[in-house]
């Protein structure tokens, strides 16, 4: 039985691994399919303290992984598929394999939210995308819609102007949620336009996507627009499916933790975006990853591991 298993390899998970490994807990880390988390989908990170010139998201994650490995984290590049309570701790399932640990840190992050239209997934990667840095390249000199009104929508729109002829931000309200500085940057960009009080009501094409029907959220009027591609930037949904019914969630589906990153289950801690509806920053994920590891160490001491 392991002392500690960490599930999820984003900023929170790697930070927890660094602290737990240095505390000689010999943590086992399951990276899952999306190793590196959200920072793998971004370009420059300008607000992680210690990097005055900024750092690329994937480079930051690679550095954290190296640091966690250096102190003895056992890294397993597999996806955890199940979780249950056993007498002395917890069992996690990875397909047909099982692993057990006295304590667990959940740092599974959050994944991109989709619109929820019936045929949407047919267009996934064939007209509808959730990562501009991954797929923007395919839209050289094309026209693109970006859906959303937050910082991600602004960031993705600005990034996409490197390739696209024109980027139109489709937002369901007439005010943006994004920070002032990001709003200004986007509004100043000559390739970016805004379509206010609008939402995508229908997707048309074989696939690939050919056109969309846009509905005015005030008048309910609809109009069809030809478009080459759509990038969604409408927030993220916490990855909690494998903990179904066992770990308490808040009203928005995020794992409930107390100020010491404890969940409702003894010895199970959560860190990073999976438990953070409010801040969702790399540095706050690192902070809660650290807290979860320190608390796991304390817990293991208390149960005399
Ligand atoms: P947010 O939750 O901040 O914004 C989501 C946006 O999508 C909102 O404008 C929301 O509309 C809209 N939306 C949500 N659901 C739907 C839907 N079903 N259909 C249409 N529109 C929808 O998410 P972000 O990903 O933008 O940002 C998350 C966090 O990360 C924030 O704290 C942000 O500040 C931070 N961030 C910071 C960056 C930076 O500093 N460089 C870059 C990117 C993110 P409505 O406004 O009407 O609710």
mmCIF file of C-alpha atoms and ligand atoms in Angstrom:
data_model
loop_
_atom_site.group_PDB
_atom_site.id
_atom_site.type_symbol
_atom_site.label_atom_id
_atom_site.label_comp_id
_atom_site.label_asym_id
_atom_site.label_seq_id
_atom_site.Cartn_x
_atom_site.Cartn_y
_atom_site.Cartn_z
ATOM 1 C CA UNK A 1 0.000 0.000 0.000
ATOM 2 C CA UNK A 2 1.306 3.443 -0.969
ATOM 3 C CA UNK A 3 1.396 6.269 1.528
ATOM 4 C CA UNK A 4 0.088 8.781 -0.997
ATOM 5 C CA UNK A 5 -1.356 8.656 -4.496
ATOM 6 C CA UNK A 6 -1.756 11.912 -6.424
ATOM 7 C CA UNK A 7 -4.314 11.852 -9.238
ATOM 8 C CA UNK A 8 -3.782 14.453 -11.970
ATOM 9 C CA UNK A 9 -0.633 16.137 -13.262
ATOM 10 C CA UNK A 10 -1.323 19.846 -13.591
ATOM 11 C CA UNK A 11 0.287 22.605 -11.534
ATOM 12 C CA UNK A 12 -1.491 21.474 -8.346
ATOM 13 C CA UNK A 13 -0.530 17.818 -8.795
ATOM 14 C CA UNK A 14 3.132 18.481 -9.571
ATOM 15 C CA UNK A 15 3.456 20.919 -6.675
ATOM 16 C CA UNK A 16 1.889 18.377 -4.325
ATOM 17 C CA UNK A 17 4.305 15.760 -5.684
ATOM 18 C CA UNK A 18 7.351 17.988 -5.089
ATOM 19 C CA UNK A 19 6.346 18.658 -1.473
ATOM 20 C CA UNK A 20 5.297 15.065 -0.746
ATOM 21 C CA UNK A 21 8.462 13.615 -2.314
ATOM 22 C CA UNK A 22 10.672 15.978 -0.311
ATOM 23 C CA UNK A 23 8.790 14.835 2.814
ATOM 24 C CA UNK A 24 9.835 11.284 1.824
ATOM 25 C CA UNK A 25 6.267 10.072 1.309
ATOM 26 C CA UNK A 26 7.372 8.483 -2.011
ATOM 27 C CA UNK A 27 4.216 9.683 -3.765
ATOM 28 C CA UNK A 28 2.818 7.810 -6.720
ATOM 29 C CA UNK A 29 1.467 10.157 -9.387
ATOM 30 C CA UNK A 30 -1.074 9.175 -12.058
ATOM 31 C CA UNK A 31 -0.779 11.728 -14.808
ATOM 32 C CA UNK A 32 -3.939 10.816 -16.757
ATOM 33 C CA UNK A 33 -4.473 11.498 -20.422
ATOM 34 C CA UNK A 34 -4.037 15.271 -20.118
ATOM 35 C CA UNK A 35 -0.611 15.418 -18.455
ATOM 36 C CA UNK A 36 0.310 19.002 -17.690
ATOM 37 C CA UNK A 37 -3.296 20.182 -17.459
ATOM 38 C CA UNK A 38 -4.529 23.523 -18.723
ATOM 39 C CA UNK A 39 -1.061 25.063 -18.980
ATOM 40 C CA UNK A 40 -0.296 22.700 -21.863
ATOM 41 C CA UNK A 41 -2.991 24.547 -23.805
ATOM 42 C CA UNK A 42 -1.611 28.004 -23.308
ATOM 43 C CA UNK A 43 1.309 29.969 -24.722
ATOM 44 C CA UNK A 44 3.072 32.503 -22.534
ATOM 45 C CA UNK A 45 2.399 32.650 -18.807
ATOM 46 C CA UNK A 46 3.204 36.164 -17.620
ATOM 47 C CA UNK A 47 1.855 36.029 -14.102
ATOM 48 C CA UNK A 48 3.633 33.068 -12.495
ATOM 49 C CA UNK A 49 5.974 34.714 -9.968
ATOM 50 C CA UNK A 50 9.683 34.290 -10.608
ATOM 51 C CA UNK A 51 9.630 34.571 -14.405
ATOM 52 C CA UNK A 52 9.948 38.283 -15.235
ATOM 53 C CA UNK A 53 10.157 37.561 -18.955
ATOM 54 C CA UNK A 54 7.257 35.047 -18.785
ATOM 55 C CA UNK A 55 7.498 31.320 -19.449
ATOM 56 C CA UNK A 56 5.701 29.024 -21.896
ATOM 57 C CA UNK A 57 2.995 26.943 -20.180
ATOM 58 C CA UNK A 58 4.363 23.576 -21.419
ATOM 59 C CA UNK A 59 7.909 24.558 -20.309
ATOM 60 C CA UNK A 60 6.657 25.440 -16.841
ATOM 61 C CA UNK A 61 4.945 22.053 -16.597
ATOM 62 C CA UNK A 62 8.035 20.215 -17.840
ATOM 63 C CA UNK A 63 10.139 21.976 -15.182
ATOM 64 C CA UNK A 64 7.673 21.024 -12.443
ATOM 65 C CA UNK A 65 7.638 17.413 -13.617
ATOM 66 C CA UNK A 66 11.463 17.255 -13.579
ATOM 67 C CA UNK A 67 11.501 18.724 -10.090
ATOM 68 C CA UNK A 68 8.932 16.182 -8.840
ATOM 69 C CA UNK A 69 10.898 13.325 -10.464
ATOM 70 C CA UNK A 70 14.186 14.532 -8.995
ATOM 71 C CA UNK A 71 12.843 14.108 -5.461
ATOM 72 C CA UNK A 72 11.531 10.602 -6.153
ATOM 73 C CA UNK A 73 7.933 10.814 -7.362
ATOM 74 C CA UNK A 74 6.845 7.589 -9.056
ATOM 75 C CA UNK A 75 5.161 8.768 -12.247
ATOM 76 C CA UNK A 76 2.623 6.524 -13.962
ATOM 77 C CA UNK A 77 1.254 7.760 -17.284
ATOM 78 C CA UNK A 78 -2.149 6.148 -16.975
ATOM 79 C CA UNK A 79 -5.713 7.269 -16.519
ATOM 80 C CA UNK A 80 -7.435 6.468 -13.231
ATOM 81 C CA UNK A 81 -10.842 4.914 -13.952
ATOM 82 C CA UNK A 82 -12.276 4.224 -10.509
ATOM 83 C CA UNK A 83 -11.998 5.012 -6.815
ATOM 84 C CA UNK A 84 -13.289 3.325 -3.660
ATOM 85 C CA UNK A 85 -12.856 3.258 0.100
ATOM 86 C CA UNK A 86 -11.191 0.194 1.626
ATOM 87 C CA UNK A 87 -10.405 -0.632 5.244
ATOM 88 C CA UNK A 88 -6.983 0.958 5.509
ATOM 89 C CA UNK A 89 -7.404 3.730 2.958
ATOM 90 C CA UNK A 90 -8.455 3.911 -0.670
ATOM 91 C CA UNK A 91 -8.212 1.825 -3.785
ATOM 92 C CA UNK A 92 -7.923 3.315 -7.210
ATOM 93 C CA UNK A 93 -8.617 1.446 -10.403
ATOM 94 C CA UNK A 94 -6.668 1.904 -13.610
ATOM 95 C CA UNK A 95 -8.537 -0.252 -16.093
ATOM 96 C CA UNK A 96 -8.118 -3.766 -14.694
ATOM 97 C CA UNK A 97 -5.231 -2.841 -12.367
ATOM 98 C CA UNK A 98 -5.766 -1.669 -8.800
ATOM 99 C CA UNK A 99 -3.512 0.391 -6.535
ATOM 100 C CA UNK A 100 -4.071 1.324 -2.916
ATOM 101 C CA UNK A 101 -2.956 4.191 -0.703
ATOM 102 C CA UNK A 102 -3.544 5.527 2.774
ATOM 103 C CA UNK A 103 -4.091 9.004 1.439
ATOM 104 C CA UNK A 104 -5.067 10.580 -1.867
ATOM 105 C CA UNK A 105 -4.672 14.011 -3.411
ATOM 106 C CA UNK A 106 -7.175 14.758 -6.159
ATOM 107 C CA UNK A 107 -5.781 17.278 -8.639
ATOM 108 C CA UNK A 108 -7.699 16.302 -11.748
ATOM 109 C CA UNK A 109 -8.398 19.887 -12.844
ATOM 110 C CA UNK A 110 -11.220 21.000 -15.058
ATOM 111 C CA UNK A 111 -11.935 20.470 -18.784
ATOM 112 C CA UNK A 112 -13.314 22.795 -21.425
ATOM 113 C CA UNK A 113 -17.079 23.348 -21.357
ATOM 114 C CA UNK A 114 -19.062 22.665 -24.558
ATOM 115 C CA UNK A 115 -22.190 24.442 -25.756
ATOM 116 C CA UNK A 116 -24.425 21.412 -25.334
ATOM 117 C CA UNK A 117 -25.853 21.414 -28.874
ATOM 118 C CA UNK A 118 -27.024 17.964 -30.032
ATOM 119 C CA UNK A 119 -24.609 17.471 -32.966
ATOM 120 C CA UNK A 120 -21.715 19.415 -31.419
ATOM 121 C CA UNK A 121 -19.329 16.527 -30.794
ATOM 122 C CA UNK A 122 -19.546 15.502 -34.495
ATOM 123 C CA UNK A 123 -17.708 18.721 -35.277
ATOM 124 C CA UNK A 124 -15.069 18.299 -32.570
ATOM 125 C CA UNK A 125 -11.761 19.070 -34.294
ATOM 126 C CA UNK A 126 -13.662 19.503 -37.576
ATOM 127 C CA UNK A 127 -14.908 23.021 -37.162
ATOM 128 C CA UNK A 128 -15.281 23.296 -33.384
ATOM 129 C CA UNK A 129 -12.259 23.561 -31.129
ATOM 130 C CA UNK A 130 -11.488 24.321 -27.491
ATOM 131 C CA UNK A 131 -7.793 25.142 -27.762
ATOM 132 C CA UNK A 132 -6.568 27.993 -29.947
ATOM 133 C CA UNK A 133 -2.892 27.264 -29.385
ATOM 134 C CA UNK A 134 -3.433 23.655 -30.473
ATOM 135 C CA UNK A 135 -5.642 24.177 -33.542
ATOM 136 C CA UNK A 136 -5.409 27.847 -34.535
ATOM 137 C CA UNK A 137 -2.768 27.016 -37.107
ATOM 138 C CA UNK A 138 -5.402 25.298 -39.298
ATOM 139 C CA UNK A 139 -7.243 28.589 -39.825
ATOM 140 C CA UNK A 140 -4.728 30.617 -41.820
ATOM 141 C CA UNK A 141 -6.597 33.437 -43.628
ATOM 142 C CA UNK A 142 -9.973 32.025 -42.534
ATOM 143 C CA UNK A 143 -12.859 33.529 -40.583
ATOM 144 C CA UNK A 144 -13.359 32.340 -37.030
ATOM 145 C CA UNK A 145 -15.894 32.754 -34.230
ATOM 146 C CA UNK A 146 -14.745 32.688 -30.610
ATOM 147 C CA UNK A 147 -17.541 32.067 -28.102
ATOM 148 C CA UNK A 148 -17.320 33.561 -24.598
ATOM 149 C CA UNK A 149 -16.776 36.830 -22.790
ATOM 150 C CA UNK A 150 -14.091 35.983 -20.228
ATOM 151 C CA UNK A 151 -10.304 36.305 -20.185
ATOM 152 C CA UNK A 152 -9.921 33.033 -22.076
ATOM 153 C CA UNK A 153 -12.107 34.308 -24.931
ATOM 154 C CA UNK A 154 -10.011 37.486 -25.175
ATOM 155 C CA UNK A 155 -6.728 35.601 -24.984
ATOM 156 C CA UNK A 156 -7.778 33.030 -27.580
ATOM 157 C CA UNK A 157 -9.144 35.712 -29.927
ATOM 158 C CA UNK A 158 -5.930 37.714 -29.794
ATOM 159 C CA UNK A 159 -3.862 34.584 -30.372
ATOM 160 C CA UNK A 160 -6.049 33.513 -33.314
ATOM 161 C CA UNK A 161 -5.478 36.802 -35.145
ATOM 162 C CA UNK A 162 -1.980 35.489 -35.867
ATOM 163 C CA UNK A 163 -3.591 33.126 -38.357
ATOM 164 C CA UNK A 164 -7.130 34.196 -39.105
ATOM 165 C CA UNK A 165 -8.316 36.876 -41.499
ATOM 166 C CA UNK A 166 -11.033 37.900 -39.048
ATOM 167 C CA UNK A 167 -12.093 36.826 -35.548
ATOM 168 C CA UNK A 168 -15.583 37.572 -34.222
ATOM 169 C CA UNK A 169 -16.241 37.190 -30.513
ATOM 170 C CA UNK A 170 -19.780 35.905 -29.926
ATOM 171 C CA UNK A 171 -20.965 36.816 -26.451
ATOM 172 C CA UNK A 172 -24.372 36.157 -24.932
ATOM 173 C CA UNK A 173 -24.386 39.498 -23.075
ATOM 174 C CA UNK A 174 -23.418 43.058 -24.007
ATOM 175 C CA UNK A 175 -20.721 43.333 -21.334
ATOM 176 C CA UNK A 176 -17.611 41.251 -21.077
ATOM 177 C CA UNK A 177 -16.570 39.382 -17.964
ATOM 178 C CA UNK A 178 -12.880 39.633 -18.962
ATOM 179 C CA UNK A 179 -10.434 41.864 -17.080
ATOM 180 C CA UNK A 180 -10.160 45.452 -18.365
ATOM 181 C CA UNK A 181 -6.619 44.976 -19.650
ATOM 182 C CA UNK A 182 -7.591 41.924 -21.749
ATOM 183 C CA UNK A 183 -10.740 43.648 -23.027
ATOM 184 C CA UNK A 184 -8.713 46.650 -24.175
ATOM 185 C CA UNK A 185 -6.137 44.465 -25.905
ATOM 186 C CA UNK A 186 -8.853 42.614 -27.819
ATOM 187 C CA UNK A 187 -10.845 45.746 -28.675
ATOM 188 C CA UNK A 188 -7.729 47.448 -30.031
ATOM 189 C CA UNK A 189 -6.950 44.549 -32.360
ATOM 190 C CA UNK A 190 -8.125 45.495 -35.884
ATOM 191 C CA UNK A 191 -8.877 41.860 -36.784
ATOM 192 C CA UNK A 192 -11.284 41.337 -33.848
ATOM 193 C CA UNK A 193 -14.989 42.212 -33.950
ATOM 194 C CA UNK A 194 -17.692 41.610 -31.345
ATOM 195 C CA UNK A 195 -21.200 40.246 -31.830
ATOM 196 C CA UNK A 196 -23.128 41.085 -28.643
ATOM 197 C CA UNK A 197 -26.208 39.408 -27.142
ATOM 198 C CA UNK A 198 -25.681 36.440 -29.395
ATOM 199 C CA UNK A 199 -25.508 32.711 -29.009
ATOM 200 C CA UNK A 200 -24.985 29.791 -31.332
ATOM 201 C CA UNK A 201 -28.288 27.977 -31.763
ATOM 202 C CA UNK A 202 -27.472 25.480 -34.510
ATOM 203 C CA UNK A 203 -24.461 23.967 -36.285
ATOM 204 C CA UNK A 204 -24.677 23.110 -39.971
ATOM 205 C CA UNK A 205 -22.450 21.037 -42.240
ATOM 206 C CA UNK A 206 -21.486 17.454 -43.035
ATOM 207 C CA UNK A 207 -19.041 17.851 -40.952
ATOM 208 C CA UNK A 208 -16.791 19.811 -41.439
ATOM 209 C CA UNK A 209 -18.740 22.790 -40.215
ATOM 210 C CA UNK A 210 -20.110 25.088 -42.922
ATOM 211 C CA UNK A 211 -22.341 27.573 -41.124
ATOM 212 C CA UNK A 212 -24.053 28.366 -37.847
ATOM 213 C CA UNK A 213 -27.386 29.821 -36.855
ATOM 214 C CA UNK A 214 -26.945 32.668 -34.393
ATOM 215 C CA UNK A 215 -29.758 33.743 -32.108
ATOM 216 C CA UNK A 216 -30.105 37.227 -30.674
ATOM 217 C CA UNK A 217 -30.567 36.631 -26.940
ATOM 218 C CA UNK A 218 -32.763 39.743 -26.602
ATOM 219 C CA UNK A 219 -35.019 39.590 -29.672
ATOM 220 C CA UNK A 220 -34.757 35.801 -30.277
ATOM 221 C CA UNK A 221 -34.215 36.577 -33.984
ATOM 222 C CA UNK A 222 -32.026 34.055 -35.792
ATOM 223 C CA UNK A 223 -29.648 34.425 -38.715
ATOM 224 C CA UNK A 224 -27.405 31.959 -40.534
ATOM 225 C CA UNK A 225 -23.691 32.840 -40.908
ATOM 226 C CA UNK A 226 -21.079 31.034 -43.008
ATOM 227 C CA UNK A 227 -18.013 30.325 -40.885
ATOM 228 C CA UNK A 228 -14.791 28.314 -41.159
ATOM 229 C CA UNK A 229 -14.304 27.455 -37.501
ATOM 230 C CA UNK A 230 -15.442 28.087 -33.938
ATOM 231 C CA UNK A 231 -13.300 28.176 -30.814
ATOM 232 C CA UNK A 232 -15.143 27.750 -27.519
ATOM 233 C CA UNK A 233 -13.879 29.672 -24.495
ATOM 234 C CA UNK A 234 -16.856 29.364 -22.159
ATOM 235 C CA UNK A 235 -15.185 28.098 -19.024
ATOM 236 C CA UNK A 236 -14.358 24.710 -17.611
ATOM 237 C CA UNK A 237 -16.084 21.817 -15.862
ATOM 238 C CA UNK A 238 -14.296 20.102 -12.937
ATOM 239 C CA UNK A 239 -13.138 16.518 -13.599
ATOM 240 C CA UNK A 240 -14.837 14.615 -10.790
ATOM 241 C CA UNK A 241 -16.594 11.763 -12.582
ATOM 242 C CA UNK A 242 -14.500 8.944 -11.069
ATOM 243 C CA UNK A 243 -15.285 10.117 -7.534
ATOM 244 C CA UNK A 244 -19.039 9.981 -8.224
ATOM 245 C CA UNK A 245 -21.145 10.184 -5.111
ATOM 246 C CA UNK A 246 -18.235 9.670 -2.687
ATOM 247 C CA UNK A 247 -16.587 13.074 -2.571
ATOM 248 C CA UNK A 248 -18.861 16.009 -1.691
ATOM 249 C CA UNK A 249 -19.262 18.674 -4.393
ATOM 250 C CA UNK A 250 -20.459 22.277 -4.204
ATOM 251 C CA UNK A 251 -23.452 23.622 -6.162
ATOM 252 C CA UNK A 252 -21.269 24.180 -9.232
ATOM 253 C CA UNK A 253 -19.784 20.670 -9.249
ATOM 254 C CA UNK A 254 -16.393 21.544 -7.736
ATOM 255 C CA UNK A 255 -15.002 19.397 -4.909
ATOM 256 C CA UNK A 256 -15.766 20.905 -1.502
ATOM 257 C CA UNK A 257 -12.627 21.441 0.554
ATOM 258 C CA UNK A 258 -12.039 23.195 3.851
ATOM 259 C CA UNK A 259 -9.221 25.708 4.342
ATOM 260 C CA UNK A 260 -6.811 22.774 4.778
ATOM 261 C CA UNK A 261 -7.780 21.173 1.409
ATOM 262 C CA UNK A 262 -9.568 18.328 3.222
ATOM 263 C CA UNK A 263 -12.558 16.745 1.510
ATOM 264 C CA UNK A 264 -15.355 14.946 3.352
ATOM 265 C CA UNK A 265 -13.312 11.701 3.229
ATOM 266 C CA UNK A 266 -10.518 11.255 5.792
ATOM 267 C CA UNK A 267 -7.115 11.253 4.089
ATOM 268 C CA UNK A 268 -8.509 12.528 0.777
ATOM 269 C CA UNK A 269 -7.433 16.048 -0.168
ATOM 270 C CA UNK A 270 -8.160 18.103 -3.277
ATOM 271 C CA UNK A 271 -6.084 20.848 -4.880
ATOM 272 C CA UNK A 272 -6.132 23.091 -7.934
ATOM 273 C CA UNK A 273 -8.972 23.814 -10.352
ATOM 274 C CA UNK A 274 -11.011 20.744 -9.398
ATOM 275 C CA UNK A 275 -11.826 22.508 -6.104
ATOM 276 C CA UNK A 276 -11.414 26.154 -7.137
ATOM 277 C CA UNK A 277 -14.329 27.926 -8.772
ATOM 278 C CA UNK A 278 -13.040 31.375 -7.983
ATOM 279 C CA UNK A 279 -9.378 31.931 -8.767
ATOM 280 C CA UNK A 280 -8.276 29.154 -11.170
ATOM 281 C CA UNK A 281 -4.774 30.562 -11.479
ATOM 282 C CA UNK A 282 -1.565 28.595 -11.901
ATOM 283 C CA UNK A 283 -0.142 30.129 -8.754
ATOM 284 C CA UNK A 284 -3.247 29.393 -6.660
ATOM 285 C CA UNK A 285 -3.213 25.807 -7.950
ATOM 286 C CA UNK A 286 0.428 25.545 -6.849
ATOM 287 C CA UNK A 287 -0.505 26.978 -3.454
ATOM 288 C CA UNK A 288 -3.309 24.508 -2.839
ATOM 289 C CA UNK A 289 -1.141 21.639 -4.136
ATOM 290 C CA UNK A 290 1.408 22.546 -1.485
ATOM 291 C CA UNK A 291 -1.288 22.745 1.197
ATOM 292 C CA UNK A 292 -2.722 19.355 0.230
ATOM 293 C CA UNK A 293 0.722 17.706 0.425
ATOM 294 C CA UNK A 294 1.487 19.248 3.832
ATOM 295 C CA UNK A 295 -1.910 18.128 5.097
ATOM 296 C CA UNK A 296 -1.435 14.611 3.711
ATOM 297 C CA UNK A 297 1.898 14.444 5.540
ATOM 298 C CA UNK A 298 0.225 15.590 8.755
ATOM 299 C CA UNK A 299 -2.618 13.081 8.282
ATOM 300 C CA UNK A 300 -0.213 10.179 7.700
ATOM 301 C CA UNK A 301 1.644 11.192 10.866
ATOM 302 C CA UNK A 302 -1.615 11.219 12.821
ATOM 303 C CA UNK A 303 -2.686 7.743 11.662
ATOM 304 C CA UNK A 304 0.890 6.523 12.314
ATOM 305 C CA UNK A 305 1.533 5.292 8.781
HETATM 306 P P1 LIG B 1 -15.014 32.515 -17.251
HETATM 307 O O1 LIG B 1 -15.886 31.645 -16.414
HETATM 308 O O2 LIG B 1 -14.365 33.701 -16.644
HETATM 309 O O3 LIG B 1 -15.857 33.057 -18.511
HETATM 310 C C1 LIG B 1 -16.652 32.203 -19.266
HETATM 311 C C2 LIG B 1 -17.395 33.018 -20.296
HETATM 312 O O4 LIG B 1 -18.150 32.136 -21.111
HETATM 313 C C3 LIG B 1 -18.359 34.027 -19.698
HETATM 314 O O5 LIG B 1 -18.324 35.218 -20.433
HETATM 315 C C4 LIG B 1 -19.713 33.326 -19.828
HETATM 316 O O6 LIG B 1 -20.769 34.222 -20.074
HETATM 317 C C5 LIG B 1 -19.530 32.508 -21.079
HETATM 318 N N1 LIG B 1 -20.317 31.277 -21.074
HETATM 319 C C6 LIG B 1 -20.392 30.315 -20.117
HETATM 320 N N2 LIG B 1 -21.200 29.305 -20.494
HETATM 321 C C7 LIG B 1 -21.660 29.642 -21.709
HETATM 322 C C8 LIG B 1 -22.531 29.011 -22.634
HETATM 323 N N3 LIG B 1 -23.083 27.817 -22.378
HETATM 324 N N4 LIG B 1 -22.795 29.647 -23.805
HETATM 325 C C9 LIG B 1 -22.229 30.839 -24.095
HETATM 326 N N5 LIG B 1 -21.385 31.485 -23.268
HETATM 327 C C10 LIG B 1 -21.116 30.895 -22.089
HETATM 328 O O7 LIG B 1 -13.956 31.512 -17.914
HETATM 329 P P2 LIG B 1 -12.520 31.806 -18.549
HETATM 330 O O8 LIG B 1 -12.097 30.485 -19.052
HETATM 331 O O9 LIG B 1 -12.557 32.922 -19.489
HETATM 332 O O10 LIG B 1 -11.618 32.214 -17.297
HETATM 333 C C11 LIG B 1 -11.485 31.357 -16.159
HETATM 334 C C12 LIG B 1 -10.522 32.002 -15.146
HETATM 335 O O11 LIG B 1 -9.181 32.016 -15.683
HETATM 336 C C13 LIG B 1 -10.862 33.448 -14.842
HETATM 337 O O12 LIG B 1 -10.613 33.683 -13.488
HETATM 338 C C14 LIG B 1 -9.911 34.232 -15.710
HETATM 339 O O13 LIG B 1 -9.616 35.512 -15.184
HETATM 340 C C15 LIG B 1 -8.677 33.340 -15.728
HETATM 341 N N6 LIG B 1 -7.880 33.544 -16.963
HETATM 342 C C16 LIG B 1 -6.865 34.447 -16.931
HETATM 343 C C17 LIG B 1 -6.095 34.705 -18.071
HETATM 344 C C18 LIG B 1 -4.998 35.703 -18.005
HETATM 345 O O14 LIG B 1 -4.857 36.371 -16.984
HETATM 346 N N7 LIG B 1 -4.191 35.850 -19.024
HETATM 347 C C19 LIG B 1 -6.350 34.010 -19.330
HETATM 348 C C20 LIG B 1 -7.458 33.092 -19.272
HETATM 349 C C21 LIG B 1 -8.184 32.883 -18.127
HETATM 350 P P3 LIG B 1 -21.345 35.208 -18.950
HETATM 351 O O15 LIG B 1 -20.339 36.323 -18.855
HETATM 352 O O16 LIG B 1 -22.634 35.622 -19.538
HETATM 353 O O17 LIG B 1 -21.483 34.399 -17.703
#
